[in-house]
mmCIF file of C-alpha atoms in Angstrom:
data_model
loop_
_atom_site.group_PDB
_atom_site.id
_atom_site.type_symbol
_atom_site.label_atom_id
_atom_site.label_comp_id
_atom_site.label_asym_id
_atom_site.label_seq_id
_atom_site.Cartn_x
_atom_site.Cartn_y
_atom_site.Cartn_z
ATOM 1 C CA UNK A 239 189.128 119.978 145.339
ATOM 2 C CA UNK A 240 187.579 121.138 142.446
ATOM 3 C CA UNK A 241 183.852 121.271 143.443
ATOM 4 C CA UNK A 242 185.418 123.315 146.576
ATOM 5 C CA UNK A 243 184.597 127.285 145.269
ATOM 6 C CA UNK A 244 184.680 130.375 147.044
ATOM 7 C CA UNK A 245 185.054 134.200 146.668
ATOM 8 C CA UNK A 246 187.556 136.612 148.047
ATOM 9 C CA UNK A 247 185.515 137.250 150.982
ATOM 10 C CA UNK A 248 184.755 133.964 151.253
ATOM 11 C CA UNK A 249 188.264 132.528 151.565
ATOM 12 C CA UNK A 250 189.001 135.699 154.331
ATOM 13 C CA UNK A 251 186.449 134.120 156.327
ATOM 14 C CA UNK A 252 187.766 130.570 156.154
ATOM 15 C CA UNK A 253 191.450 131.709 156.886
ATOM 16 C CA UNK A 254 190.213 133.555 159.926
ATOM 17 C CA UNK A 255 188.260 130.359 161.136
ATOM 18 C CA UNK A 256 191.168 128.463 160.614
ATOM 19 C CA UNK A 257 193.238 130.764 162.563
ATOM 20 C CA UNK A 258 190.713 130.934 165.261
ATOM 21 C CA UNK A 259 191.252 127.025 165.326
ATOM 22 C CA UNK A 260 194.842 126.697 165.244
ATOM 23 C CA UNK A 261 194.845 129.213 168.235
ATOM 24 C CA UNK A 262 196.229 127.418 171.243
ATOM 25 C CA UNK A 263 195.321 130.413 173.431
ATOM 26 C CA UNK A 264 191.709 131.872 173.927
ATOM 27 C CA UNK A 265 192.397 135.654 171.909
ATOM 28 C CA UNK A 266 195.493 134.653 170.135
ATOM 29 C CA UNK A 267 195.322 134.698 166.574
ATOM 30 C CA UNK A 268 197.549 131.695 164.686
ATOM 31 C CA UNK A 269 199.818 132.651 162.264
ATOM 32 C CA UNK A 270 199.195 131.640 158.644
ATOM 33 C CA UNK A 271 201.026 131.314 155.687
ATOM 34 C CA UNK A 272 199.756 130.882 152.655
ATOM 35 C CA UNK A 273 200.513 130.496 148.880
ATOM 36 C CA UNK A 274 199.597 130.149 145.184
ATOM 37 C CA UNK A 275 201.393 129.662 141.891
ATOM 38 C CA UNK A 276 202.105 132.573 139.664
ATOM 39 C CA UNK A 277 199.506 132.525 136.614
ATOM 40 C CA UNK A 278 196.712 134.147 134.794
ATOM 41 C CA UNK A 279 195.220 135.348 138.326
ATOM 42 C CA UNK A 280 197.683 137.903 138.763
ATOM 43 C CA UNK A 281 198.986 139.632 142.089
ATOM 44 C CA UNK A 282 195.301 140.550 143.244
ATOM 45 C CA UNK A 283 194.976 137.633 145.818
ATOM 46 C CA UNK A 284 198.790 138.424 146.632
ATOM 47 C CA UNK A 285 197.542 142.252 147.480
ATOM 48 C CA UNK A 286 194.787 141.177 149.344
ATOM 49 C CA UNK A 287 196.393 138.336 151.485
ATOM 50 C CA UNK A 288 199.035 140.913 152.272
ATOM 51 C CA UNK A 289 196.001 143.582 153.079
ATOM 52 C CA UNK A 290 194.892 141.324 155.847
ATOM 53 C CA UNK A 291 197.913 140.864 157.186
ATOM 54 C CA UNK A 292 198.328 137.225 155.801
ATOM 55 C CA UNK A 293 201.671 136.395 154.874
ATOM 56 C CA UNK A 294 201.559 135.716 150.862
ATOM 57 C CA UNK A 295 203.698 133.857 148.798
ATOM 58 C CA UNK A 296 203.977 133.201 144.897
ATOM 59 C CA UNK A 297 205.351 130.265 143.388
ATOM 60 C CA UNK A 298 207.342 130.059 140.123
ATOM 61 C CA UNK A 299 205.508 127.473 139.193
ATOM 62 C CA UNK A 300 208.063 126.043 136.343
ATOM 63 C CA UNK A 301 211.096 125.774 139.160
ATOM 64 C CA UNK A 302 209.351 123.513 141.719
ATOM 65 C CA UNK A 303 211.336 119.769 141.497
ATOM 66 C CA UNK A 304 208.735 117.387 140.424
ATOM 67 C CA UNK A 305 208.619 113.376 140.096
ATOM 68 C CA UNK A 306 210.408 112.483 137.225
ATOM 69 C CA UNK A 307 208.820 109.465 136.213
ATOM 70 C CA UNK A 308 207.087 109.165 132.686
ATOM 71 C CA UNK A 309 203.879 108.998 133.714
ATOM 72 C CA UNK A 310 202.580 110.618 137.937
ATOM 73 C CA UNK A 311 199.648 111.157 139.582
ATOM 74 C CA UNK A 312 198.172 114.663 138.714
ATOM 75 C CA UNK A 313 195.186 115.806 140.770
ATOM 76 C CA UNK A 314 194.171 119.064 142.573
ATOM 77 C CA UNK A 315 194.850 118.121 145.832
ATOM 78 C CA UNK A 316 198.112 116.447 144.835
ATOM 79 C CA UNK A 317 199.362 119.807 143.468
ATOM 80 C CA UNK A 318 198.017 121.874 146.785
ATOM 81 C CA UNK A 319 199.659 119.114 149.250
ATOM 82 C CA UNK A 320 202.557 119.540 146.987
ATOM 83 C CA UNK A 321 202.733 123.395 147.260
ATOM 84 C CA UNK A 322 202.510 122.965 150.993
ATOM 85 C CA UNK A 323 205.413 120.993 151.420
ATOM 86 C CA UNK A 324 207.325 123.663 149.279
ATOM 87 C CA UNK A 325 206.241 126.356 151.113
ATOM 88 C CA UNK A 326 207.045 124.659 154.360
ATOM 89 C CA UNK A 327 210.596 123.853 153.398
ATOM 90 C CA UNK A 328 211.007 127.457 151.760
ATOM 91 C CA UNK A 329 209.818 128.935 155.525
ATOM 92 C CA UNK A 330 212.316 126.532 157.196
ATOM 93 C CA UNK A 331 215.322 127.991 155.155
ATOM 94 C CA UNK A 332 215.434 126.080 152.076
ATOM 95 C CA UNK A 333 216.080 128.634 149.488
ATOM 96 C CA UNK A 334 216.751 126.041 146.628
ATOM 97 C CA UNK A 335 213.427 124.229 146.979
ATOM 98 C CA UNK A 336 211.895 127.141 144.206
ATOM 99 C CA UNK A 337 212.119 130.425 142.875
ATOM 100 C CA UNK A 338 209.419 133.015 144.576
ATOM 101 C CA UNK A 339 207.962 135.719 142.271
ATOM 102 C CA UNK A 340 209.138 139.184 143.270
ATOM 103 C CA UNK A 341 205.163 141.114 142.992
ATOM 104 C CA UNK A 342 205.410 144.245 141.683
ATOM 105 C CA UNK A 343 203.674 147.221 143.247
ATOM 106 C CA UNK A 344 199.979 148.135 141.672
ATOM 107 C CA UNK A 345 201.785 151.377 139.895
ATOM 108 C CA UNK A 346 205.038 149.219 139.144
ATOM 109 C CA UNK A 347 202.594 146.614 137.250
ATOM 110 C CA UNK A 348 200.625 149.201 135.968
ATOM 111 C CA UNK A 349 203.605 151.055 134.399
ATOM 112 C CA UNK A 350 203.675 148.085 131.605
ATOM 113 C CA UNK A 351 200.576 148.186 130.254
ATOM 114 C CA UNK A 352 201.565 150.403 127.243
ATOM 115 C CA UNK A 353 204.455 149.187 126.138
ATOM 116 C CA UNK A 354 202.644 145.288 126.369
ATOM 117 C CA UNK A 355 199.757 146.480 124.553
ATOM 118 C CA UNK A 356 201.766 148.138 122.060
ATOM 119 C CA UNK A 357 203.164 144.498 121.522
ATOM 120 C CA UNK A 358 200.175 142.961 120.921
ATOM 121 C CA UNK A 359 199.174 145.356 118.337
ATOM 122 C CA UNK A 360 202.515 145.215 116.632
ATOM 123 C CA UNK A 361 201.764 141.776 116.068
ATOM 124 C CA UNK A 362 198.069 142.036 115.334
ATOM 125 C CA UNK A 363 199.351 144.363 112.628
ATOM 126 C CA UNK A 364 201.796 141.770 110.996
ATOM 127 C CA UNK A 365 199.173 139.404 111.323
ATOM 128 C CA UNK A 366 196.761 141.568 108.974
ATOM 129 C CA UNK A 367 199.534 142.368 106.744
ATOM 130 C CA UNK A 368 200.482 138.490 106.576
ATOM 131 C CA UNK A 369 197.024 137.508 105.919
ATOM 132 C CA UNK A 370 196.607 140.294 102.951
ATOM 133 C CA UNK A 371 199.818 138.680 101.183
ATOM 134 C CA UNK A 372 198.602 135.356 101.886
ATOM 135 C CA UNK A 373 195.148 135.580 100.264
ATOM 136 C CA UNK A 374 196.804 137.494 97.512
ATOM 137 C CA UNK A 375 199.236 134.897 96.681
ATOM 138 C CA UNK A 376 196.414 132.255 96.388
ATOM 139 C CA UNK A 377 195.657 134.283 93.265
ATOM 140 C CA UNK A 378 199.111 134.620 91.604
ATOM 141 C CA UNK A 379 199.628 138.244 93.192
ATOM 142 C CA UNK A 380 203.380 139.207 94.801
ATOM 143 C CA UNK A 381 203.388 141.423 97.542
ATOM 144 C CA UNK A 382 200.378 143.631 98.637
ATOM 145 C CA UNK A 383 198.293 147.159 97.790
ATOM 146 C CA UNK A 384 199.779 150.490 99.132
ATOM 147 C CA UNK A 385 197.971 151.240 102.130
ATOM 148 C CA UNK A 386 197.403 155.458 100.946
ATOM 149 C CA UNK A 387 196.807 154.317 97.081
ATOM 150 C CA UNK A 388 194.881 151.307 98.008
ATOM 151 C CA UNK A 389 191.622 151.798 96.271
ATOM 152 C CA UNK A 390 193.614 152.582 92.788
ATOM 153 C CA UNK A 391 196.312 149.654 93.451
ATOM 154 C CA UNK A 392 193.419 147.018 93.975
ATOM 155 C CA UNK A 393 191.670 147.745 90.863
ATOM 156 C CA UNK A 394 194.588 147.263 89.585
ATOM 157 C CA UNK A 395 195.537 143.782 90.490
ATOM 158 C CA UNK A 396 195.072 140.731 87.849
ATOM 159 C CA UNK A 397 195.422 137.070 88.943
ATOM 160 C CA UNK A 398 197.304 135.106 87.852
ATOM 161 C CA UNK A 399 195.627 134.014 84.673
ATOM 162 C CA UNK A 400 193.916 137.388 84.414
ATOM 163 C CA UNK A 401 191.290 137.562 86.063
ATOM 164 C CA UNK A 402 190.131 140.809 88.212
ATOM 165 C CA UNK A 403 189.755 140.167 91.918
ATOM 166 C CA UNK A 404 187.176 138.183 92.428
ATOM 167 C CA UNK A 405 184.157 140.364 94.723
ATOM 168 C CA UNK A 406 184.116 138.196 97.823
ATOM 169 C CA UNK A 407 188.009 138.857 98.071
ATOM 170 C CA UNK A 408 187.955 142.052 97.410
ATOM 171 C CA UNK A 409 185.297 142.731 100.245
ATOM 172 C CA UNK A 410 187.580 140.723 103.101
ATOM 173 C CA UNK A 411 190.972 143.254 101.688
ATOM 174 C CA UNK A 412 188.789 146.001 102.239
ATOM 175 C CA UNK A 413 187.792 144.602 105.895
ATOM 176 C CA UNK A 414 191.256 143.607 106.552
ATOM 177 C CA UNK A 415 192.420 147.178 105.524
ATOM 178 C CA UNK A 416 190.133 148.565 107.873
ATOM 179 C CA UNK A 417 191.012 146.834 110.311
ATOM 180 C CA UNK A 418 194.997 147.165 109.380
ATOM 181 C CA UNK A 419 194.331 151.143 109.478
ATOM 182 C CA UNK A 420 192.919 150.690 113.037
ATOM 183 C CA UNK A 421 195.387 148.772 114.843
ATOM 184 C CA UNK A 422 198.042 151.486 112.765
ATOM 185 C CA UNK A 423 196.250 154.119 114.492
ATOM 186 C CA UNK A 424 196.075 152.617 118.060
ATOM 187 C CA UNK A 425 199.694 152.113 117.949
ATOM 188 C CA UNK A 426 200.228 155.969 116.981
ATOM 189 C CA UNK A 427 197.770 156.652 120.453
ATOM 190 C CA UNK A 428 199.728 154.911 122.281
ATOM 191 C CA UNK A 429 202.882 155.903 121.223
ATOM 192 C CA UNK A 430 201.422 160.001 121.586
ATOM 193 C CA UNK A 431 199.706 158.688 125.342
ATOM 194 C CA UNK A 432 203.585 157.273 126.530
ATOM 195 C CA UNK A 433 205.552 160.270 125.115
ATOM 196 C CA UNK A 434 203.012 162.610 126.949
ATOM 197 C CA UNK A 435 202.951 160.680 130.122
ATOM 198 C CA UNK A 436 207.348 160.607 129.737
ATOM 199 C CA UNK A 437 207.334 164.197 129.579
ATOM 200 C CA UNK A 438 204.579 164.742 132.547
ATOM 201 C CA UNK A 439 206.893 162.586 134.864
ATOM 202 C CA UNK A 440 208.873 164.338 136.999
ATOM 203 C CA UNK A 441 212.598 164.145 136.488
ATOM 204 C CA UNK A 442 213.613 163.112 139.885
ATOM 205 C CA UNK A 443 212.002 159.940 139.379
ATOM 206 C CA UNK A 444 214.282 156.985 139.298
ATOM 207 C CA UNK A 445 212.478 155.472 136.075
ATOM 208 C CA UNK A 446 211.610 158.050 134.755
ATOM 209 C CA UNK A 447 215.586 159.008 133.964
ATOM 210 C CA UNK A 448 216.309 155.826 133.796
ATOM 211 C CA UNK A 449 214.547 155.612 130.336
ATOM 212 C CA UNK A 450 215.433 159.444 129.693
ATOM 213 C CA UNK A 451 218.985 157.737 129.929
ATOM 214 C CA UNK A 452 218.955 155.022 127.518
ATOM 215 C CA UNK A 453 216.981 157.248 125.035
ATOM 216 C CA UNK A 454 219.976 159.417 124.547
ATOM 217 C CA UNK A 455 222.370 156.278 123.249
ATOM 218 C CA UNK A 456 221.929 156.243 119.383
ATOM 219 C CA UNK A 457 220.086 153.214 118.162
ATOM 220 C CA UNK A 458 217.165 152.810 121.314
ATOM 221 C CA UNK A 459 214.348 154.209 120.731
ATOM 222 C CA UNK A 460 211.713 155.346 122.841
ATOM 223 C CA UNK A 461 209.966 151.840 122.935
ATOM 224 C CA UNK A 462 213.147 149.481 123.612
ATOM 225 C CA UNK A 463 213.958 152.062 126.081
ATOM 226 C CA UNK A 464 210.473 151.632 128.184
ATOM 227 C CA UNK A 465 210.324 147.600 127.971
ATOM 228 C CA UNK A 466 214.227 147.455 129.387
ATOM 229 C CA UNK A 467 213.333 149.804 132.106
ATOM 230 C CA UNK A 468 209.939 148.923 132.440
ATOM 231 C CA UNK A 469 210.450 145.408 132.531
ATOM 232 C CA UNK A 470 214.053 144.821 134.354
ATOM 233 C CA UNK A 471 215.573 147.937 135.512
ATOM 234 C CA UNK A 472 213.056 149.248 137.539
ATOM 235 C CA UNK A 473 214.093 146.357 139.699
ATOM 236 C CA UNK A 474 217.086 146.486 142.128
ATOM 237 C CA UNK A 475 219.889 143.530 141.191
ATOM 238 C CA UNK A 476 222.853 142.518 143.664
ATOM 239 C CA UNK A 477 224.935 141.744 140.397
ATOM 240 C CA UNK A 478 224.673 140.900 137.252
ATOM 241 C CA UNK A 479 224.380 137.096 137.328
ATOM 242 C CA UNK A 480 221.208 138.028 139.032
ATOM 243 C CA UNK A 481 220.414 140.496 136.354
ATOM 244 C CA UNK A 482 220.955 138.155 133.851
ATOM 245 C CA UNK A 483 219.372 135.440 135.144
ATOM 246 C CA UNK A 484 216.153 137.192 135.638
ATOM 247 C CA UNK A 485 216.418 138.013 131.570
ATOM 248 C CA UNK A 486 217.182 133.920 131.009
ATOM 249 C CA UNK A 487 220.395 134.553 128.712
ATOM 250 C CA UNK A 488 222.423 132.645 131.036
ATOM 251 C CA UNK A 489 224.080 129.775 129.252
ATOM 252 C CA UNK A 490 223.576 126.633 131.192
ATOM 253 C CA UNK A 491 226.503 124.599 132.573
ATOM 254 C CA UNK A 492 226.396 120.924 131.976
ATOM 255 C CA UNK A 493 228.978 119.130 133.813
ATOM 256 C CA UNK A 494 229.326 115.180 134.040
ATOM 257 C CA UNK A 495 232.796 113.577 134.421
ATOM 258 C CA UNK A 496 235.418 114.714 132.174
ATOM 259 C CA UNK A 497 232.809 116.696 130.253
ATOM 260 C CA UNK A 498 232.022 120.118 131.403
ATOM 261 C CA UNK A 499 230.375 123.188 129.074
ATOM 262 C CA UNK A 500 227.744 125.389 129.001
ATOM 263 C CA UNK A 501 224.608 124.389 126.921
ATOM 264 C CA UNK A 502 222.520 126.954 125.838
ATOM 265 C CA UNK A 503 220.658 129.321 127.491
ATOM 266 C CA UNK A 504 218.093 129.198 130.000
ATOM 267 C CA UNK A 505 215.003 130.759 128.692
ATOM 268 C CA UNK A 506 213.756 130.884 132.278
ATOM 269 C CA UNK A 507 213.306 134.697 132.816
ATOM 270 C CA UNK A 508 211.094 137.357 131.226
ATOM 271 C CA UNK A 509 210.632 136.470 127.575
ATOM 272 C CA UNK A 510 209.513 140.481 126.808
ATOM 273 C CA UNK A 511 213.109 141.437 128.026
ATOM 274 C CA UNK A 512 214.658 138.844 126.613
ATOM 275 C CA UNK A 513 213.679 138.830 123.001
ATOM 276 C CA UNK A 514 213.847 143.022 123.417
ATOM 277 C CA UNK A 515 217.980 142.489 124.058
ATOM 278 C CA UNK A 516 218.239 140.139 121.152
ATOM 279 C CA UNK A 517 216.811 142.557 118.945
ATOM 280 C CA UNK A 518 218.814 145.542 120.421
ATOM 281 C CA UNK A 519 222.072 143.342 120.038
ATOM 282 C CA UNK A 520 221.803 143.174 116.455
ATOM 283 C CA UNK A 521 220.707 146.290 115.884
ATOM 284 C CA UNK A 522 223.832 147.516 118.095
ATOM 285 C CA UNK A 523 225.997 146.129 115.625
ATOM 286 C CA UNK A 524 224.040 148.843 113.180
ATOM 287 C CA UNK A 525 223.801 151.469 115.334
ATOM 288 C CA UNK A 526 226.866 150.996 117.105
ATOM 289 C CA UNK A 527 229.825 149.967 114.920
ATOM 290 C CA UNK A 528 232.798 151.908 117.040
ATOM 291 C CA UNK A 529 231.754 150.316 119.939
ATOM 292 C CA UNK A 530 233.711 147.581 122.033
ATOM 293 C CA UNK A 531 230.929 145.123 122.120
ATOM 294 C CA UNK A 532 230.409 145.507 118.189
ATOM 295 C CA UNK A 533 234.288 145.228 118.150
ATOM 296 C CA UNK A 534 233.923 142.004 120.241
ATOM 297 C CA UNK A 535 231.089 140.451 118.124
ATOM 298 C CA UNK A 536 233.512 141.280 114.681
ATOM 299 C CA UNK A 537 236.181 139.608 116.389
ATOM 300 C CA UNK A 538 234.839 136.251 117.447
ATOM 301 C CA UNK A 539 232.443 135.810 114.342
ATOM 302 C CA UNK A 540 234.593 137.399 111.255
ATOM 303 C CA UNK A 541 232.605 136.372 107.984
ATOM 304 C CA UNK A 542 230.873 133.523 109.820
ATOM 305 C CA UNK A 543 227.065 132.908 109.385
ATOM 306 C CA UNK A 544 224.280 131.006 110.292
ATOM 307 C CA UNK A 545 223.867 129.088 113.972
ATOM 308 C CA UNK A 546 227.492 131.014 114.551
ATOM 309 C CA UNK A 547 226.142 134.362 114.747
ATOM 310 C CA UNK A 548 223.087 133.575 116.394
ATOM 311 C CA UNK A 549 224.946 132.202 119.242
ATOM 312 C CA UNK A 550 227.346 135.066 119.366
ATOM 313 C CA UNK A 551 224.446 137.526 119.602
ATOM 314 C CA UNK A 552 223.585 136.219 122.521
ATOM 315 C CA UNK A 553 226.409 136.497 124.128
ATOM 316 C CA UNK A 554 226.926 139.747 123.221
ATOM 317 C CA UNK A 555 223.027 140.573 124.158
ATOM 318 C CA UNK A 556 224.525 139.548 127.840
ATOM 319 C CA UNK A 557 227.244 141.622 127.684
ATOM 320 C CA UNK A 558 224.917 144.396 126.555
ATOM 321 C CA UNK A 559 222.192 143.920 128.774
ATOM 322 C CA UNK A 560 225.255 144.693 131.673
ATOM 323 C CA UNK A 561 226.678 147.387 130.262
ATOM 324 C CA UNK A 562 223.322 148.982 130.191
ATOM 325 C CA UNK A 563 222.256 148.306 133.363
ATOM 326 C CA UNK A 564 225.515 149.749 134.928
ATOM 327 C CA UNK A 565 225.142 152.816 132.298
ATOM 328 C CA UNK A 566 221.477 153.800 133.993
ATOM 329 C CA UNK A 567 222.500 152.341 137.562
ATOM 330 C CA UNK A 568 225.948 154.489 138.060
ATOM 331 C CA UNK A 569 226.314 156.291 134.776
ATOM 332 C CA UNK A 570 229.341 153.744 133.741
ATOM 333 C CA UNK A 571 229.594 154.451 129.780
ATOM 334 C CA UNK A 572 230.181 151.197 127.774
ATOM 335 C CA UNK A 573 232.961 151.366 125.384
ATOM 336 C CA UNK A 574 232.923 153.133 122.387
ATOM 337 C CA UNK A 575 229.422 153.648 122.923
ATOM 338 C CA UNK A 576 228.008 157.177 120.412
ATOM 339 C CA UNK A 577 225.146 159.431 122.119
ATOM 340 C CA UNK A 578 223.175 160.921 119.275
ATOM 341 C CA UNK A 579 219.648 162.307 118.161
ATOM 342 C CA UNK A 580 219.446 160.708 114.521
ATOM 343 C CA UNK A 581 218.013 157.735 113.156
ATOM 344 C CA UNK A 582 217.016 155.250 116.224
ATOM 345 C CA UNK A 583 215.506 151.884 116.201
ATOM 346 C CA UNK A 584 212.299 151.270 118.400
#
């Protein structure tokens, strides 16, 4: 399998020989099926498949039942052979065999670009800032230079026995400050592009007041309010155990004998969404403090702390998530919850 390469075009060509092969009549065309896990490839091969009029499918690759021995066979054509027999059983009815991935249309994937490179920044800037405390604390220094008095504030700076910054290190600050300034800048761009492109949008767009919605609820900002929508309510749930499930904050039930309890959570669904509603939750409790879900969280955690809370806030990020989703789905207001134009979290 692995010396066996082809292009797009290429792999057109052999489906339609294949087809032409399978045909029992002379003009008929066989029906094919075909399917790939979900991965760094994308939904390209997905769109063109479904071009052609081949019927695509993609695999969750992570909730296909595998051999459970310590140690299987793991080759190419193992994992393809396997793949086929999932794909036959799925076609023959047998929903539980795997989870298929739901492919978003070209806009609908396109849609999450800025708020996912906006991420990546974010974190590109803590990394900077990280690395300028780190090298700075190799010398005895706390904390790091003001980015808009930096030049002064450097020159500043003594080690720890004294010593002026030596010239080597005070050429890679400068680069990392550069480079600091940069990613603080793209971040700003992007932030200008999305509020631009929010306000170009026309209002009888679903998403669009979707995340006009959830903007107006005191404590999301503009970004938490593009990743939820973005990234989970743009889709269309039955309830909310499928809403939650595609987030992965559903605990997990563990039942054997007399024993029977939910473990933790699943961590199967979107990790964006999912660390976005843990964040929200506790900044709910700040943003939110009359409401019934801050209420709630009071009530079942008092003055507790530690691996309490953080399992509380989970719970309550559930409960959350569903309140919101039935606030921007059929304008159901959660309790207590305060509309407001002050101070708002991302």
């Amino acid at each position: 399998m692995k010396n066996f390469r082809i292009g797009l075009s290429g792999l057109l060509k052999l489906i339609a020989e294949l087809q032409t092969r399978a045909s029992t009549q002379p003009g008929d065309v066989a029906e094919v099926s075909c399917c790939f896990e979900a991965g760094r490839d994308g939904f390209c091969l997905y769109r063109l498949l479904t071009a052609h009029g081949i019927a695509a499918y993609v695999l969750e690759p992570t909730s296909i039942l595998v051999n459970r021995r310590a140690r299987r066979a793991k080759t190419d054509r193992l994992d393809a052979e396997g793949m086929l027999r999932v794909l036959a059983a799925w076609l023959n009815g047998d929903r539980q065999i795997c989870s298929m991935v739901r492919v978003p249309t070209p806009d609908e994937e396109d849609a999450k670009r800025t708020h996912r490179e906006r991420e990546h920044l974010v974190q590109e800037r803590l990394r900077i800032e990280n690395r300028i405390e780190a090298l700075l604390f190799t010398q005895g220094i706390r904390g790091r230079p003001s980015l808009r008095s930096w030049e002064r504030d450097v020159a500043a700076l003594r080690t720890g026995d004294g010593r002026e910054l030596p010239p080597f290190l005070r050429a890679e600050l400068d680069r990392l400050r550069r480079r600091l300034l940069l990613a603080l800048e793209l971040i700003r761009e992007l932030e200008t592009e999305r509020a631009k492109t929010l306000d170009a949008a026309a209002m009888d767009d679903r998403v669009t007041q979707k995340i006009v919605s959830l903007k107006q609820i005191r404590g999301i900002g503009e970004n938490f309010a593009a990743v939820l929508v973005r990234e989970v309510f743009y889709r269309r749930f039955d309830n909310r155990r499928q809403l939650a499930s595609y987030v992965g904050i559903t605990p997990m039930p563990y039942q054997s004998g007399s024993m029977d309890r939910d473990r933790s959570i699943s961590r199967a669904g979107n990790p964006r969404a999912r660390t976005a509603m843990i964040q929200l939750a506790w900044l709910w409790l700040r943003y939110q403090p009359a409401s019934g879900l801050a209420s709630w969280f009071r009530e079942r955690v008092g003055t507790l702390k530690g691996r309490t809370r953080r399992i509380a806030i989970v719970a309550m990020a559930r409960k959350l998530l569903i309140a919101l989703w039935r606030y921007v789905e059929t304008g159901s207001i959660p309790d207590g919850l305060a509309f407001g134009t002050g101070t708002t979290a991302e």
